[in-house]
Short mmCIF file of C-alpha atoms in Angstrom, two decimals:
data_model
loop_
_atom_site.label_atom_id
_atom_site.label_comp_id
_atom_site.label_asym_id
_atom_site.label_seq_id
_atom_site.Cartn_x
_atom_site.Cartn_y
_atom_site.Cartn_z
CA HIS A 1 -152.81 42.95 -243.40
CA GLN A 2 -149.82 42.43 -241.53
CA GLY A 3 -151.21 39.20 -240.27
CA ARG A 4 -152.23 37.80 -243.61
CA GLY A 5 -148.91 38.81 -244.92
CA ARG A 6 -147.04 36.52 -242.32
CA VAL A 7 -149.18 33.61 -242.84
CA ARG A 8 -148.54 34.10 -246.68
CA THR A 9 -145.06 33.96 -246.07
CA VAL A 10 -144.98 30.99 -243.76
CA MET A 11 -147.28 29.16 -246.17
CA GLN A 12 -144.35 29.99 -248.81
CA VAL A 13 -141.81 28.85 -246.83
CA THR A 14 -143.66 25.74 -246.09
CA LYS A 15 -144.27 25.09 -249.69
CA ILE A 16 -140.41 25.31 -250.68
CA THR A 17 -139.30 23.41 -247.78
CA VAL A 18 -141.97 20.60 -248.85
CA VAL A 19 -140.53 20.85 -252.35
CA ALA A 20 -136.98 21.02 -251.24
CA ALA A 21 -137.35 17.63 -249.22
CA LEU A 22 -139.09 16.04 -251.86
CA GLY A 23 -136.34 16.87 -254.40
CA ALA A 24 -133.90 15.46 -251.70
CA LEU A 25 -135.78 12.28 -251.31
CA ALA A 26 -135.82 12.04 -255.07
CA ALA A 27 -132.22 12.50 -255.25
CA PHE A 28 -131.41 9.54 -252.84
CA THR A 29 -134.10 7.29 -254.28
CA SER A 30 -133.42 5.80 -258.18
CA PRO A 31 -136.84 4.83 -260.06
CA SER A 32 -135.81 1.21 -259.45
CA GLN A 33 -135.74 1.84 -255.57
CA ALA A 34 -138.95 3.85 -255.56
CA PHE A 35 -141.04 1.13 -255.60
CA THR A 36 -139.50 -1.81 -254.38
CA ALA A 37 -139.82 -3.64 -251.10
CA PRO A 38 -138.03 -7.14 -249.47
CA SER A 39 -140.21 -10.11 -249.34
CA CYS A 40 -141.94 -11.01 -246.10
CA VAL A 41 -141.41 -14.72 -245.23
CA GLY A 42 -144.81 -16.40 -244.01
CA PHE A 43 -147.23 -13.93 -244.64
CA GLY A 44 -149.15 -15.24 -247.77
CA ARG A 45 -148.46 -12.76 -250.77
CA SER A 46 -145.21 -10.95 -250.21
CA VAL A 47 -144.50 -7.24 -249.77
CA ALA A 48 -142.39 -7.44 -252.85
CA ALA A 49 -145.38 -8.91 -254.86
CA GLN A 50 -147.54 -6.15 -253.82
CA SER A 51 -145.33 -3.67 -254.57
CA ALA A 52 -144.86 -5.03 -258.09
CA VAL A 53 -147.99 -3.22 -258.87
CA GLY A 54 -146.62 0.04 -257.36
CA ARG A 55 -148.76 0.21 -254.17
CA ILE A 56 -146.06 0.24 -251.74
CA PRO A 57 -143.49 2.86 -252.18
CA LYS A 58 -139.87 2.58 -250.27
CA LEU A 59 -139.86 6.08 -249.78
CA GLY A 60 -135.77 6.07 -249.32
CA LEU A 61 -135.68 3.69 -246.56
CA SER A 62 -133.78 0.22 -245.93
CA HIS A 63 -136.19 -1.96 -244.44
CA ALA A 64 -133.51 -4.16 -243.04
CA THR A 65 -131.73 -1.07 -241.46
CA LYS A 66 -134.11 1.58 -241.20
CA ALA A 67 -131.37 3.84 -242.54
CA PRO A 68 -131.52 6.37 -245.14
CA ILE A 69 -130.19 4.80 -248.60
CA GLY A 70 -126.49 6.11 -249.15
CA ALA A 71 -125.95 6.82 -245.38
CA ALA A 72 -123.32 4.99 -243.31
CA PRO A 73 -125.03 1.40 -242.50
CA ARG A 74 -126.09 0.89 -238.70
CA ALA A 75 -125.54 -2.39 -236.71
CA GLN A 76 -128.88 -4.76 -237.69
CA LYS A 77 -131.72 -3.98 -235.21
CA THR A 78 -132.64 -7.50 -233.69
CA GLY A 79 -134.87 -6.88 -231.07
CA VAL A 80 -134.83 -7.97 -227.38
CA THR A 81 -135.67 -11.65 -228.65
CA GLY A 82 -132.55 -11.59 -230.95
CA CYS A 83 -134.90 -12.48 -233.98
CA SER A 84 -133.29 -11.47 -237.27
CA MET A 85 -135.50 -8.78 -238.92
CA ALA A 86 -133.21 -8.38 -242.19
CA GLY A 87 -135.48 -7.87 -244.87
CA TYR A 88 -138.40 -8.76 -242.86
CA ASN A 89 -137.48 -12.49 -242.66
CA ILE A 90 -138.49 -13.91 -239.64
CA ASP A 91 -135.70 -15.79 -237.91
CA LEU A 92 -136.48 -17.88 -234.94
CA THR A 93 -133.45 -20.05 -234.95
CA GLY A 94 -132.46 -20.61 -231.57
CA LYS A 95 -135.70 -19.75 -230.01
CA VAL A 96 -137.93 -22.25 -228.25
CA ALA A 97 -141.55 -22.52 -228.29
CA PHE A 98 -143.86 -24.58 -225.93
CA VAL A 99 -147.23 -25.24 -227.31
CA ALA A 100 -149.67 -26.45 -225.12
CA GLY A 101 -152.85 -28.58 -226.14
CA VAL A 102 -151.56 -30.16 -229.41
CA ALA A 103 -152.60 -33.54 -229.90
CA ASP A 104 -153.18 -34.10 -233.55
CA ALA A 105 -152.51 -32.45 -237.05
CA SER A 106 -155.68 -30.65 -237.41
CA GLY A 107 -156.00 -27.85 -235.03
CA TYR A 108 -154.61 -24.13 -234.62
CA GLY A 109 -151.91 -25.38 -232.14
CA TRP A 110 -150.36 -27.37 -234.57
CA ALA A 111 -150.69 -24.85 -237.34
CA ILE A 112 -149.05 -22.29 -234.68
CA ALA A 113 -146.61 -24.95 -234.37
CA LYS A 114 -145.75 -25.17 -238.23
CA GLN A 115 -145.34 -21.81 -238.89
CA LEU A 116 -142.89 -20.99 -235.63
CA ALA A 117 -140.84 -24.24 -237.18
CA ASN A 118 -141.19 -22.60 -240.51
CA ALA A 119 -139.37 -19.72 -239.20
CA GLY A 120 -136.52 -22.02 -237.93
CA CYS A 121 -137.96 -22.28 -233.88
CA THR A 122 -137.56 -25.43 -231.86
CA ILE A 123 -140.98 -26.86 -231.13
CA ILE A 124 -141.76 -28.55 -228.00
CA VAL A 125 -145.59 -29.29 -226.64
CA GLY A 126 -147.61 -30.06 -224.02
CA THR A 127 -150.23 -32.94 -224.68
CA TRP A 128 -153.17 -33.87 -222.53
CA PRO A 129 -152.04 -37.52 -221.06
CA PRO A 130 -155.10 -39.59 -222.33
CA VAL A 131 -154.21 -39.07 -225.80
CA MET A 132 -150.44 -38.79 -225.75
CA THR A 133 -149.79 -42.15 -226.92
CA LEU A 134 -152.04 -41.87 -229.91
CA PHE A 135 -150.24 -38.64 -230.91
CA GLU A 136 -146.89 -40.14 -230.52
CA ARG A 137 -148.11 -43.11 -232.85
CA GLY A 138 -149.39 -40.33 -235.61
CA LEU A 139 -146.00 -38.38 -235.48
CA LYS A 140 -143.99 -41.53 -235.87
CA LYS A 141 -146.29 -42.68 -238.73
CA GLY A 142 -146.16 -38.92 -240.16
CA PHE A 143 -148.81 -36.49 -241.03
CA GLY A 144 -147.89 -36.12 -244.53
CA GLU A 145 -148.83 -32.69 -246.18
CA ASP A 146 -150.18 -31.26 -242.64
CA GLY A 147 -146.81 -31.95 -241.34
CA GLN A 148 -144.68 -30.78 -244.07
CA LEU A 149 -142.51 -27.38 -243.87
CA ASP A 150 -142.23 -24.73 -246.48
CA ASN A 151 -138.63 -26.44 -247.06
CA GLY A 152 -140.26 -29.60 -247.74
CA GLU A 153 -139.26 -31.23 -244.85
CA GLN A 154 -141.32 -32.78 -242.01
CA MET A 155 -141.83 -30.54 -239.05
CA LYS A 156 -140.13 -31.96 -235.88
CA ILE A 157 -141.49 -31.64 -232.50
CA GLU A 158 -138.36 -31.99 -230.33
CA LYS A 159 -139.94 -33.33 -227.25
CA ILE A 160 -143.76 -33.79 -226.24
CA TYR A 161 -144.69 -33.37 -222.30
CA PRO A 162 -147.52 -34.56 -220.84
CA LEU A 163 -149.84 -32.01 -219.33
CA ASP A 164 -153.28 -31.71 -217.74
CA ALA A 165 -154.06 -28.03 -217.63
CA MET A 166 -156.57 -28.91 -214.81
CA PHE A 167 -153.94 -29.10 -212.35
CA SER A 168 -151.29 -26.43 -211.34
CA THR A 169 -149.22 -28.05 -208.66
CA PRO A 170 -149.00 -31.97 -207.90
CA ASP A 171 -150.97 -31.39 -204.75
CA GLU A 172 -153.93 -30.83 -207.11
CA VAL A 173 -153.85 -34.17 -208.70
CA ASP A 174 -156.86 -36.21 -207.37
CA GLU A 175 -156.68 -39.86 -206.55
CA ASP A 176 -159.06 -40.60 -209.37
CA THR A 177 -156.76 -39.09 -211.75
CA LYS A 178 -153.64 -40.98 -210.42
CA ALA A 179 -155.60 -44.49 -210.81
CA ASN A 180 -156.63 -43.54 -214.36
CA LYS A 181 -155.33 -46.03 -216.62
CA ARG A 182 -155.04 -43.44 -219.36
CA TYR A 183 -152.63 -41.80 -216.71
CA ALA A 184 -150.78 -44.78 -215.83
CA GLY A 185 -146.90 -44.52 -216.26
CA LEU A 186 -147.18 -40.81 -216.35
CA GLU A 187 -146.18 -38.36 -213.86
CA GLY A 188 -145.43 -34.58 -213.56
CA TYR A 189 -148.15 -33.73 -215.69
CA ASP A 190 -149.29 -30.72 -213.61
CA ILE A 191 -148.21 -27.25 -214.74
CA MET A 192 -145.65 -26.83 -212.39
CA SER A 193 -143.96 -30.08 -212.78
CA CYS A 194 -144.01 -29.63 -216.75
CA ALA A 195 -142.38 -26.29 -216.41
CA ALA A 196 -139.67 -27.38 -214.27
CA LYS A 197 -138.99 -30.32 -216.75
CA VAL A 198 -138.89 -27.66 -219.75
CA LYS A 199 -136.52 -25.60 -217.49
CA ALA A 200 -134.47 -28.44 -216.93
CA ASP A 201 -134.30 -29.48 -220.64
CA TYR A 202 -133.90 -26.32 -222.61
CA GLY A 203 -133.43 -23.88 -219.81
CA LYS A 204 -135.97 -21.32 -221.33
CA VAL A 205 -139.03 -20.99 -223.44
CA ASP A 206 -139.31 -17.79 -225.90
CA PHE A 207 -142.92 -18.41 -226.76
CA LEU A 208 -145.97 -19.67 -224.93
CA ILE A 209 -148.62 -20.87 -226.88
CA HIS A 210 -152.11 -21.75 -224.89
CA SER A 211 -154.11 -23.80 -227.55
CA LEU A 212 -156.20 -25.79 -224.97
CA ALA A 213 -160.08 -25.48 -223.82
CA ASN A 214 -162.75 -28.02 -222.16
CA GLY A 215 -165.89 -27.70 -221.30
CA PRO A 216 -167.43 -30.69 -220.19
CA GLU A 217 -171.12 -29.32 -220.64
CA VAL A 218 -170.36 -27.63 -223.59
CA THR A 219 -173.74 -29.21 -225.34
CA LYS A 220 -175.96 -27.76 -222.60
CA PRO A 221 -177.49 -24.16 -222.83
CA LEU A 222 -175.95 -22.03 -219.96
CA LEU A 223 -179.17 -22.00 -218.11
CA GLU A 224 -178.91 -26.04 -217.65
CA THR A 225 -175.12 -25.83 -217.13
CA SER A 226 -174.24 -27.01 -213.21
CA ARG A 227 -171.87 -25.18 -211.05
CA GLY A 228 -169.40 -27.97 -211.53
CA GLY A 229 -169.42 -27.96 -215.57
CA TYR A 230 -169.25 -24.14 -215.77
CA LEU A 231 -166.27 -23.72 -213.11
CA ALA A 232 -164.24 -26.95 -215.07
CA ALA A 233 -164.74 -24.95 -218.43
CA SER A 234 -163.42 -21.58 -216.74
CA SER A 235 -160.37 -23.63 -214.78
CA ALA A 236 -159.41 -25.61 -218.24
CA SER A 237 -160.07 -22.73 -220.77
CA ALA A 238 -159.24 -19.55 -218.80
CA TYR A 239 -157.29 -20.13 -215.31
CA SER A 240 -155.04 -22.76 -217.11
CA MET A 241 -153.35 -19.47 -218.85
CA ILE A 242 -152.88 -17.70 -215.65
CA SER A 243 -151.36 -20.83 -214.34
CA MET A 244 -149.09 -21.22 -217.21
CA LEU A 245 -147.74 -17.79 -217.22
CA GLN A 246 -147.19 -18.05 -213.50
CA HIS A 247 -144.61 -21.22 -214.00
CA PHE A 248 -143.35 -20.61 -217.39
CA GLY A 249 -143.13 -16.76 -217.29
CA PRO A 250 -139.90 -17.01 -215.24
CA LEU A 251 -138.36 -19.05 -217.90
CA MET A 252 -139.14 -16.57 -220.54
CA PRO A 253 -136.49 -14.03 -221.82
CA GLU A 254 -137.52 -10.36 -221.99
CA GLY A 255 -139.08 -9.93 -225.44
CA GLY A 256 -140.82 -13.26 -225.14
CA SER A 257 -144.46 -13.79 -226.48
CA ALA A 258 -147.25 -15.50 -224.83
CA ILE A 259 -150.49 -16.03 -226.86
CA SER A 260 -153.94 -18.16 -226.28
CA LEU A 261 -157.00 -18.68 -228.45
CA THR A 262 -160.17 -17.33 -228.03
CA TYR A 263 -163.64 -17.19 -229.84
CA ILE A 264 -166.10 -14.64 -230.82
CA ALA A 265 -168.76 -16.21 -228.51
CA SER A 266 -166.95 -14.38 -225.54
CA GLU A 267 -168.72 -11.30 -226.86
CA ARG A 268 -171.73 -12.24 -229.06
CA VAL A 269 -174.41 -14.94 -228.58
CA VAL A 270 -173.53 -18.14 -230.42
CA PRO A 271 -176.30 -20.45 -229.52
CA GLY A 272 -175.29 -24.13 -229.37
CA TYR A 273 -171.73 -23.15 -227.72
CA GLY A 274 -172.53 -23.46 -224.19
CA GLY A 275 -171.54 -24.97 -220.78
CA GLY A 276 -170.19 -22.09 -219.65
CA MET A 277 -167.47 -22.02 -222.44
CA SER A 278 -168.81 -18.36 -223.71
CA SER A 279 -167.84 -17.27 -220.14
CA ALA A 280 -164.55 -18.79 -220.16
CA LYS A 281 -163.86 -17.02 -223.20
CA ALA A 282 -164.48 -13.99 -221.93
CA GLN A 283 -162.68 -14.32 -218.99
CA LEU A 284 -159.77 -15.28 -221.13
CA GLU A 285 -159.93 -11.79 -222.98
CA SER A 286 -160.12 -9.87 -220.16
CA ASP A 287 -157.39 -11.96 -218.09
CA THR A 288 -155.00 -11.26 -221.32
CA LYS A 289 -155.15 -7.48 -220.51
CA VAL A 290 -154.29 -7.85 -216.88
CA LEU A 291 -151.59 -10.41 -217.70
CA ALA A 292 -149.99 -8.08 -220.42
CA TRP A 293 -149.71 -5.65 -217.72
CA GLU A 294 -148.33 -7.82 -214.86
CA ALA A 295 -146.21 -9.94 -216.98
CA GLY A 296 -144.94 -6.89 -219.03
CA ARG A 297 -143.70 -5.36 -216.02
CA MET A 298 -142.35 -8.42 -214.26
CA HIS A 299 -140.77 -10.37 -217.13
CA GLY A 300 -140.66 -8.14 -220.09
CA ILE A 301 -142.76 -10.48 -222.23
CA ARG A 302 -146.16 -9.54 -224.36
CA VAL A 303 -149.51 -11.19 -223.94
CA ASN A 304 -151.84 -11.43 -226.69
CA THR A 305 -155.05 -13.72 -227.53
CA ILE A 306 -156.39 -14.57 -231.08
CA SER A 307 -160.11 -14.78 -231.83
CA ALA A 308 -160.30 -17.32 -234.57
CA GLY A 309 -163.09 -18.12 -236.75
CA PRO A 310 -164.63 -21.71 -237.02
CA LEU A 311 -162.63 -24.69 -238.05
CA ALA A 312 -163.48 -28.21 -238.12
CA SER A 313 -160.57 -29.45 -235.84
CA ARG A 314 -161.13 -32.73 -233.74
CA ALA A 315 -162.11 -30.69 -230.66
CA ALA A 316 -164.60 -28.67 -232.75
CA VAL A 317 -166.42 -31.61 -234.18
CA ALA A 318 -166.79 -33.06 -230.60
CA ILE A 319 -168.82 -29.94 -229.63
CA LYS A 320 -171.84 -31.32 -231.46
CA LYS A 321 -171.17 -34.35 -233.74
CA GLY A 322 -173.76 -35.29 -236.23
CA GLY A 323 -174.92 -38.78 -236.60
CA ALA A 324 -173.86 -41.17 -239.42
CA GLY A 325 -174.09 -39.37 -242.68
CA GLU A 326 -175.02 -36.01 -241.02
CA ARG A 327 -173.09 -33.02 -240.77
CA ASN A 328 -171.63 -31.57 -237.83
CA TYR A 329 -172.32 -28.45 -235.81
CA ILE A 330 -169.11 -27.08 -236.56
CA ASP A 331 -169.62 -27.45 -240.34
CA TYR A 332 -172.94 -25.21 -240.27
CA CYS A 333 -170.53 -22.67 -238.51
CA ILE A 334 -168.09 -22.65 -241.17
CA ASP A 335 -170.79 -22.47 -244.08
CA TYR A 336 -172.35 -19.41 -241.90
CA ASN A 337 -169.27 -17.68 -241.74
CA ILE A 338 -168.29 -17.96 -245.48
CA ALA A 339 -172.00 -16.82 -246.48
CA ASN A 340 -171.63 -13.64 -243.97
CA THR A 341 -167.93 -12.64 -243.65
CA PRO A 342 -166.55 -9.25 -245.60
CA LEU A 343 -164.06 -12.12 -247.11
CA PRO A 344 -166.36 -14.92 -248.31
CA LYS A 345 -164.03 -17.67 -248.17
CA PRO A 346 -162.85 -20.56 -245.99
CA LEU A 347 -160.54 -20.01 -242.82
CA PHE A 348 -157.46 -22.26 -242.69
CA ALA A 349 -155.81 -23.22 -239.48
CA ASP A 350 -152.44 -21.57 -241.35
CA ASP A 351 -154.31 -18.25 -241.42
CA VAL A 352 -154.11 -18.34 -237.58
CA GLY A 353 -150.70 -19.81 -237.40
CA LYS A 354 -149.15 -16.96 -239.42
CA THR A 355 -150.78 -14.62 -237.14
CA ALA A 356 -149.49 -16.25 -234.24
CA LEU A 357 -145.84 -16.25 -235.95
CA ALA A 358 -146.43 -12.23 -236.47
CA LEU A 359 -147.26 -12.00 -232.65
CA CYS A 360 -144.22 -13.65 -231.95
CA SER A 361 -141.83 -11.89 -234.09
CA ASP A 362 -140.40 -8.34 -233.66
CA LEU A 363 -142.68 -7.08 -236.18
CA THR A 364 -145.35 -6.79 -233.23
CA ALA A 365 -142.80 -5.78 -230.56
CA ALA A 366 -145.11 -3.23 -229.16
CA VAL A 367 -148.29 -4.95 -229.42
CA THR A 368 -149.60 -6.66 -226.16
CA GLY A 369 -152.77 -6.82 -224.56
CA THR A 370 -154.87 -7.23 -227.63
CA CYS A 371 -157.37 -9.32 -229.13
CA GLN A 372 -156.51 -10.15 -232.59
CA TYR A 373 -159.30 -11.28 -234.68
CA VAL A 374 -158.68 -13.60 -237.49
CA ASP A 375 -162.20 -14.72 -238.93
CA ASN A 376 -162.29 -13.15 -242.39
CA GLY A 377 -163.97 -10.25 -240.73
CA MET A 378 -166.72 -12.01 -239.20
CA HIS A 379 -166.47 -10.22 -235.71
CA ALA A 380 -167.54 -7.10 -237.53
CA MET A 381 -170.42 -7.90 -239.02
CA GLY A 382 -174.00 -6.90 -237.34
CA LEU A 383 -176.60 -8.00 -240.04
CA THR A 384 -175.75 -11.21 -241.74
CA VAL A 385 -177.14 -11.31 -245.20
CA ASP A 386 -177.99 -15.14 -245.37
CA SER A 387 -180.72 -14.18 -242.62
CA GLY A 388 -184.23 -15.61 -243.80
CA SER A 389 -185.86 -12.73 -242.38
CA PHE A 390 -184.18 -10.83 -245.21
CA LYS A 391 -184.45 -13.34 -248.06
CA GLU A 392 -187.18 -11.77 -250.19
CA TYR A 393 -185.45 -8.04 -249.89
CA ILE A 394 -182.16 -9.61 -250.82
CA ASP A 395 -183.61 -11.69 -253.46
CA LYS A 396 -184.78 -8.38 -255.43
CA GLN A 397 -181.65 -6.86 -255.26
CA SER A 398 -179.33 -7.05 -258.27
CA GLY A 399 -176.19 -5.04 -259.85
CA VAL A 400 -173.63 -3.12 -257.97
CA PRO A 401 -172.97 -3.38 -255.12
CA TRP A 402 -175.56 -6.58 -254.45
CA ASP A 403 -174.24 -9.25 -256.84
CA GLY A 404 -170.87 -9.08 -254.40
CA TRP A 405 -173.09 -8.86 -251.52
CA LYS A 406 -175.33 -12.15 -251.85
CA PRO A 407 -174.98 -14.86 -249.30
CA ASP A 408 -173.89 -17.35 -251.89
CA VAL A 409 -170.72 -15.45 -253.27
CA GLY A 410 -168.15 -17.38 -251.44
CA ALA A 411 -169.99 -21.04 -252.30
CA LYS A 412 -169.60 -19.99 -255.90
CA LYS A 413 -166.14 -19.08 -255.70
CA LEU A 414 -165.73 -22.50 -254.04
CA ALA A 415 -167.33 -24.33 -256.87
CA GLU A 416 -165.27 -22.42 -259.48
#
């Protein structure tokens, strides 16, 4: 009886304490404050827009200072990289991002650069020498809407560096490459030399973006891939990230962020994605964890990778290009994703760009060693609804929830 009495007393005291705490919170929070939140620049629908329907209570905290409303303001926390976090607006003014692998306005590297530029970041890029002249010509002409920032201005790339990630040091550049006319007039395009040039020009790199990959035998099944083709895919697509951190890491201030791009073929079978590229992406993801540990302890920087869904970029189209009037391999991949993802809609390059922006900002200051999926949820699926084996069964289903589960839901939305 005495035990139950003590329990009852504790419960009563706890109840009184909770009620008192809620009362104090209500005293500090006006009705107009209770369900308001600052907007979040660069992340689609703003927090403010969501709070308008009463789903994000502010709970008496100022998001700018994390201090109780009514309390004396504290110095604004800017984080180790000095990014302004006032109202969750991401301000990367004064920061420098080196984006490796940008050669046009259609890929994920460009989209990442664009979103970082939207936040005020200085953009410099490393471009494969054989396409560098073509890229410079495109920049001079302008990429139209693809290069337009949120403020209406065209994205400015401060400098383009020749970069061939197959070479880590000048000694590794072979004579055939030196004699190749597509490399004529260029030098210092190995990773070490490129990093030295960036150091001389800018003194630092806050954000390192690895947006490059190459598999010379990507159209071959793994069983038909040569040793040379397999190792070339690993060298260009995985080891290059290690080499870039070796040489750019010392230029990165504490709190900097390094990001690479991977693909679901690293952990699931994707027929047609061959030549050892699936193995290279698996290596890249494994290395991300080890690099997060080593670069984190050595330089105080974060290392993450983004597993992006299919996009019809120039590189993706080249995997298996269809003939005249035919669709490309990547087009079928995109249709497959729209039919089977939890979010049945197209994936845009800017979806990946915005995720990279978050991973570069103090919003993710404690996030490292992760593989962030940006694929409308495709990675979570175990059974696809457009499978021919299940077509008869699925066609017979109707009503809730099946009307929203059918494989043509995404296509119908796009047609509306």
